[in-house]
PDB file of C-alpha atoms in Angstrom:
ATOM      1  CA  UNK A 268     -18.089  21.092 -16.227  1.00 65.00           C
ATOM      2  CA  UNK A 269     -15.086  22.999 -14.952  1.00 74.00           C
ATOM      3  CA  UNK A 270     -12.684  21.201 -12.659  1.00 76.00           C
ATOM      4  CA  UNK A 271      -9.651  22.984 -11.291  1.00 81.00           C
ATOM      5  CA  UNK A 272      -6.684  21.680  -9.351  1.00 78.00           C
ATOM      6  CA  UNK A 273      -3.140  22.777  -8.736  1.00 83.00           C
ATOM      7  CA  UNK A 274       0.140  20.975  -8.310  1.00 78.00           C
ATOM      8  CA  UNK A 275       3.600  22.467  -8.234  1.00 80.00           C
ATOM      9  CA  UNK A 276       7.098  21.010  -8.332  1.00 75.00           C
ATOM     10  CA  UNK A 277      10.436  22.678  -7.676  1.00 74.00           C
ATOM     11  CA  UNK A 278      12.029  20.906 -10.656  1.00 74.00           C
ATOM     12  CA  UNK A 279      15.659  19.863 -11.015  1.00 72.00           C
ATOM     13  CA  UNK A 280      17.441  23.209 -11.351  1.00 72.00           C
ATOM     14  CA  UNK A 281      16.239  25.663  -8.692  1.00 69.00           C
ATOM     15  CA  UNK A 282      16.676  25.565  -4.923  1.00 74.00           C
ATOM     16  CA  UNK A 283      13.337  27.159  -4.128  1.00 76.00           C
ATOM     17  CA  UNK A 284       9.912  26.872  -5.683  1.00 77.00           C
ATOM     18  CA  UNK A 285       8.721  30.087  -7.339  1.00 85.00           C
ATOM     19  CA  UNK A 286       5.336  28.709  -8.464  1.00 89.00           C
ATOM     20  CA  UNK A 287       2.095  30.042  -7.005  1.00 93.00           C
ATOM     21  CA  UNK A 288      -1.471  29.113  -7.818  1.00 94.00           C
ATOM     22  CA  UNK A 289      -4.789  30.320  -6.502  1.00 96.00           C
ATOM     23  CA  UNK A 290      -8.085  28.561  -7.163  1.00 95.00           C
ATOM     24  CA  UNK A 291     -11.112  30.630  -6.215  1.00 95.00           C
ATOM     25  CA  UNK A 292     -14.188  28.751  -7.433  1.00 92.00           C
ATOM     26  CA  UNK A 293     -16.503  31.146  -5.602  1.00 91.00           C
ATOM     27  CA  UNK A 294     -15.066  34.062  -7.597  1.00 92.00           C
ATOM     28  CA  UNK A 295     -14.627  32.116 -10.846  1.00 93.00           C
ATOM     29  CA  UNK A 296     -10.908  32.828 -10.802  1.00 96.00           C
ATOM     30  CA  UNK A 297      -7.958  30.550 -11.495  1.00 96.00           C
ATOM     31  CA  UNK A 298      -4.408  31.900 -11.278  1.00 96.00           C
ATOM     32  CA  UNK A 299      -0.924  30.562 -11.968  1.00 95.00           C
ATOM     33  CA  UNK A 300       2.152  32.722 -11.399  1.00 95.00           C
ATOM     34  CA  UNK A 301       5.754  31.625 -11.789  1.00 91.00           C
ATOM     35  CA  UNK A 302       8.578  33.784 -10.524  1.00 91.00           C
ATOM     36  CA  UNK A 303      11.169  34.401 -13.196  1.00 85.00           C
ATOM     37  CA  UNK A 304      13.976  31.925 -12.646  1.00 61.00           C
ATOM     38  CA  UNK A 305      17.288  33.578 -12.028  1.00 60.00           C
ATOM     39  CA  UNK A 306      15.722  36.959 -11.245  1.00 64.00           C
ATOM     40  CA  UNK A 307      15.689  38.455  -7.776  1.00 75.00           C
ATOM     41  CA  UNK A 308      12.887  37.327  -5.476  1.00 90.00           C
ATOM     42  CA  UNK A 309      10.818  35.512  -8.106  1.00 91.00           C
ATOM     43  CA  UNK A 310       8.775  33.745  -5.444  1.00 92.00           C
ATOM     44  CA  UNK A 311       7.810  37.101  -3.915  1.00 94.00           C
ATOM     45  CA  UNK A 312       6.854  38.550  -7.310  1.00 95.00           C
ATOM     46  CA  UNK A 313       4.699  35.502  -8.112  1.00 95.00           C
ATOM     47  CA  UNK A 314       2.919  35.672  -4.777  1.00 96.00           C
ATOM     48  CA  UNK A 315       2.337  39.430  -5.071  1.00 97.00           C
ATOM     49  CA  UNK A 316       0.980  39.090  -8.622  1.00 97.00           C
ATOM     50  CA  UNK A 317      -1.392  36.241  -7.741  1.00 97.00           C
ATOM     51  CA  UNK A 318      -2.668  37.894  -4.573  1.00 98.00           C
ATOM     52  CA  UNK A 319      -3.131  41.213  -6.337  1.00 98.00           C
ATOM     53  CA  UNK A 320      -5.343  39.657  -9.024  1.00 98.00           C
ATOM     54  CA  UNK A 321      -7.322  37.690  -6.453  1.00 98.00           C
ATOM     55  CA  UNK A 322      -7.835  40.780  -4.268  1.00 97.00           C
ATOM     56  CA  UNK A 323      -8.945  42.799  -7.296  1.00 97.00           C
ATOM     57  CA  UNK A 324     -11.732  40.356  -8.124  1.00 96.00           C
ATOM     58  CA  UNK A 325     -12.758  39.885  -4.505  1.00 95.00           C
ATOM     59  CA  UNK A 326     -13.328  43.663  -4.363  1.00 95.00           C
ATOM     60  CA  UNK A 327     -14.711  44.158  -7.882  1.00 93.00           C
ATOM     61  CA  UNK A 328     -17.989  42.556  -9.021  1.00 91.00           C
ATOM     62  CA  UNK A 329     -17.200  42.981 -12.742  1.00 91.00           C
ATOM     63  CA  UNK A 330     -16.282  39.743 -14.503  1.00 91.00           C
ATOM     64  CA  UNK A 331     -15.333  40.836 -18.005  1.00 91.00           C
ATOM     65  CA  UNK A 332     -12.288  41.309 -20.202  1.00 92.00           C
ATOM     66  CA  UNK A 333     -11.824  44.921 -19.151  1.00 95.00           C
ATOM     67  CA  UNK A 334     -11.714  43.911 -15.486  1.00 95.00           C
ATOM     68  CA  UNK A 335      -9.161  41.212 -16.294  1.00 95.00           C
ATOM     69  CA  UNK A 336      -6.940  43.805 -18.005  1.00 96.00           C
ATOM     70  CA  UNK A 337      -7.242  46.100 -14.982  1.00 97.00           C
ATOM     71  CA  UNK A 338      -6.308  43.234 -12.660  1.00 97.00           C
ATOM     72  CA  UNK A 339      -3.145  42.541 -14.694  1.00 97.00           C
ATOM     73  CA  UNK A 340      -2.227  46.228 -14.626  1.00 97.00           C
ATOM     74  CA  UNK A 341      -2.734  46.311 -10.867  1.00 97.00           C
ATOM     75  CA  UNK A 342      -0.557  43.223 -10.401  1.00 97.00           C
ATOM     76  CA  UNK A 343       2.209  44.786 -12.491  1.00 96.00           C
ATOM     77  CA  UNK A 344       1.988  48.012 -10.493  1.00 97.00           C
ATOM     78  CA  UNK A 345       2.155  46.191  -7.153  1.00 97.00           C
ATOM     79  CA  UNK A 346       5.172  44.094  -8.145  1.00 95.00           C
ATOM     80  CA  UNK A 347       6.941  47.169  -9.551  1.00 95.00           C
ATOM     81  CA  UNK A 348       6.164  49.242  -6.445  1.00 96.00           C
ATOM     82  CA  UNK A 349       7.479  46.539  -4.116  1.00 95.00           C
ATOM     83  CA  UNK A 350      10.693  46.298  -6.145  1.00 92.00           C
ATOM     84  CA  UNK A 351      11.100  50.080  -5.971  1.00 93.00           C
ATOM     85  CA  UNK A 352      10.577  50.208  -2.181  1.00 95.00           C
ATOM     86  CA  UNK A 353      13.072  47.445  -1.365  1.00 93.00           C
ATOM     87  CA  UNK A 354      16.442  47.225  -3.110  1.00 90.00           C
ATOM     88  CA  UNK A 355      16.658  43.502  -2.287  1.00 90.00           C
ATOM     89  CA  UNK A 356      13.636  42.974  -4.567  1.00 92.00           C
ATOM     90  CA  UNK A 357      14.869  44.982  -7.560  1.00 90.00           C
ATOM     91  CA  UNK A 358      14.621  43.036 -10.794  1.00 89.00           C
ATOM     92  CA  UNK A 359      11.981  40.627  -9.529  1.00 93.00           C
ATOM     93  CA  UNK A 360       9.316  39.469 -11.942  1.00 93.00           C
ATOM     94  CA  UNK A 361       6.740  36.803 -12.593  1.00 94.00           C
ATOM     95  CA  UNK A 362       4.743  35.206 -15.341  1.00 92.00           C
ATOM     96  CA  UNK A 363       0.989  35.230 -14.868  1.00 95.00           C
ATOM     97  CA  UNK A 364      -1.880  33.200 -16.317  1.00 95.00           C
ATOM     98  CA  UNK A 365      -5.448  33.915 -15.262  1.00 96.00           C
ATOM     99  CA  UNK A 366      -8.753  32.347 -16.216  1.00 95.00           C
ATOM    100  CA  UNK A 367     -11.793  34.385 -15.253  1.00 95.00           C
ATOM    101  CA  UNK A 368     -15.072  32.513 -15.572  1.00 92.00           C
ATOM    102  CA  UNK A 369     -18.599  33.807 -15.328  1.00 83.00           C
ATOM    103  CA  UNK A 370     -21.888  32.105 -16.113  1.00 81.00           C
ATOM    104  CA  UNK A 371     -21.648  32.759 -19.837  1.00 82.00           C
ATOM    105  CA  UNK A 372     -17.976  32.662 -20.777  1.00 88.00           C
ATOM    106  CA  UNK A 373     -14.376  32.449 -19.720  1.00 91.00           C
ATOM    107  CA  UNK A 374     -11.588  34.934 -20.335  1.00 93.00           C
ATOM    108  CA  UNK A 375      -7.958  33.838 -20.285  1.00 93.00           C
ATOM    109  CA  UNK A 376      -4.922  36.110 -20.267  1.00 93.00           C
ATOM    110  CA  UNK A 377      -1.228  35.546 -19.808  1.00 92.00           C
ATOM    111  CA  UNK A 378       2.035  37.412 -19.493  1.00 92.00           C
ATOM    112  CA  UNK A 379       5.332  35.635 -20.005  1.00 89.00           C
ATOM    113  CA  UNK A 380       5.952  32.005 -20.808  1.00 85.00           C
ATOM    114  CA  UNK A 381       3.375  30.321 -18.602  1.00 84.00           C
ATOM    115  CA  UNK A 382       0.603  28.786 -20.691  1.00 83.00           C
ATOM    116  CA  UNK A 383      -3.076  28.045 -20.424  1.00 87.00           C
ATOM    117  CA  UNK A 384      -4.473  24.749 -21.719  1.00 85.00           C
ATOM    118  CA  UNK A 385      -7.860  23.187 -22.223  1.00 84.00           C
ATOM    119  CA  UNK A 386      -7.968  19.476 -21.473  1.00 83.00           C
ATOM    120  CA  UNK A 387     -10.704  17.325 -22.967  1.00 84.00           C
ATOM    121  CA  UNK A 388     -10.444  13.630 -22.373  1.00 87.00           C
ATOM    122  CA  UNK A 389      -6.853  12.696 -23.115  1.00 90.00           C
ATOM    123  CA  UNK A 390      -6.097  15.649 -25.359  1.00 91.00           C
ATOM    124  CA  UNK A 391      -4.874  19.110 -24.495  1.00 88.00           C
ATOM    125  CA  UNK A 392      -4.848  22.306 -26.478  1.00 88.00           C
ATOM    126  CA  UNK A 393      -2.898  25.513 -25.868  1.00 83.00           C
ATOM    127  CA  UNK A 394      -5.234  28.476 -25.593  1.00 82.00           C
ATOM    128  CA  UNK A 395      -2.543  31.068 -24.967  1.00 76.00           C
ATOM    129  CA  UNK A 396       0.776  31.891 -26.563  1.00 73.00           C
ATOM    130  CA  UNK A 397       4.075  32.394 -24.784  1.00 70.00           C
ATOM    131  CA  UNK A 398       4.986  36.026 -24.533  1.00 66.00           C
ATOM    132  CA  UNK A 399       8.705  35.608 -25.127  1.00 62.00           C
ATOM    133  CA  UNK A 400      11.250  36.997 -27.555  1.00 55.00           C
ATOM    134  CA  UNK A 401      11.750  33.578 -29.177  1.00 58.00           C
ATOM    135  CA  UNK A 402       8.016  33.080 -29.717  1.00 61.00           C
ATOM    136  CA  UNK A 403       7.559  36.616 -31.091  1.00 60.00           C
ATOM    137  CA  UNK A 404      10.378  36.125 -33.620  1.00 56.00           C
ATOM    138  CA  UNK A 405       8.987  32.708 -34.582  1.00 61.00           C
ATOM    139  CA  UNK A 406       5.527  34.153 -35.236  1.00 61.00           C
ATOM    140  CA  UNK A 407       6.961  36.922 -37.406  1.00 68.00           C
ATOM    141  CA  UNK A 408       9.065  34.475 -39.439  1.00 68.00           C
ATOM    142  CA  UNK A 409       6.311  31.863 -39.731  1.00 60.00           C
TER     143      UNK A 409
END
């Protein structure tokens, strides 16, 4: 059984919360976006990315890996376009984690250092890897 919930916390360092989540059980879509701390308008980038993915799947009946890739590309394009149109948004960015579930399987994708986990009982397991320079170097050395 799949149970989804969201909770966000501003933390101890930032003045504003740049976390966004969308839970769309009816679409089988679960999204977490986190604006890049220290970058311009991270909260706007996170919101744009999450809404873009949600809109894509509300308009597109396909629920497969290819559709998930297209949704990520669309989110990237929308964030980039917004940053190009408004100089106050230049440099904004967001991490993105999406789980897309259909009746037979679930697809999970991520960009950046936000992670996806599977919780069973009291244990948790990472099912994605951080897309960061440090993690890439560690994988190559390991």
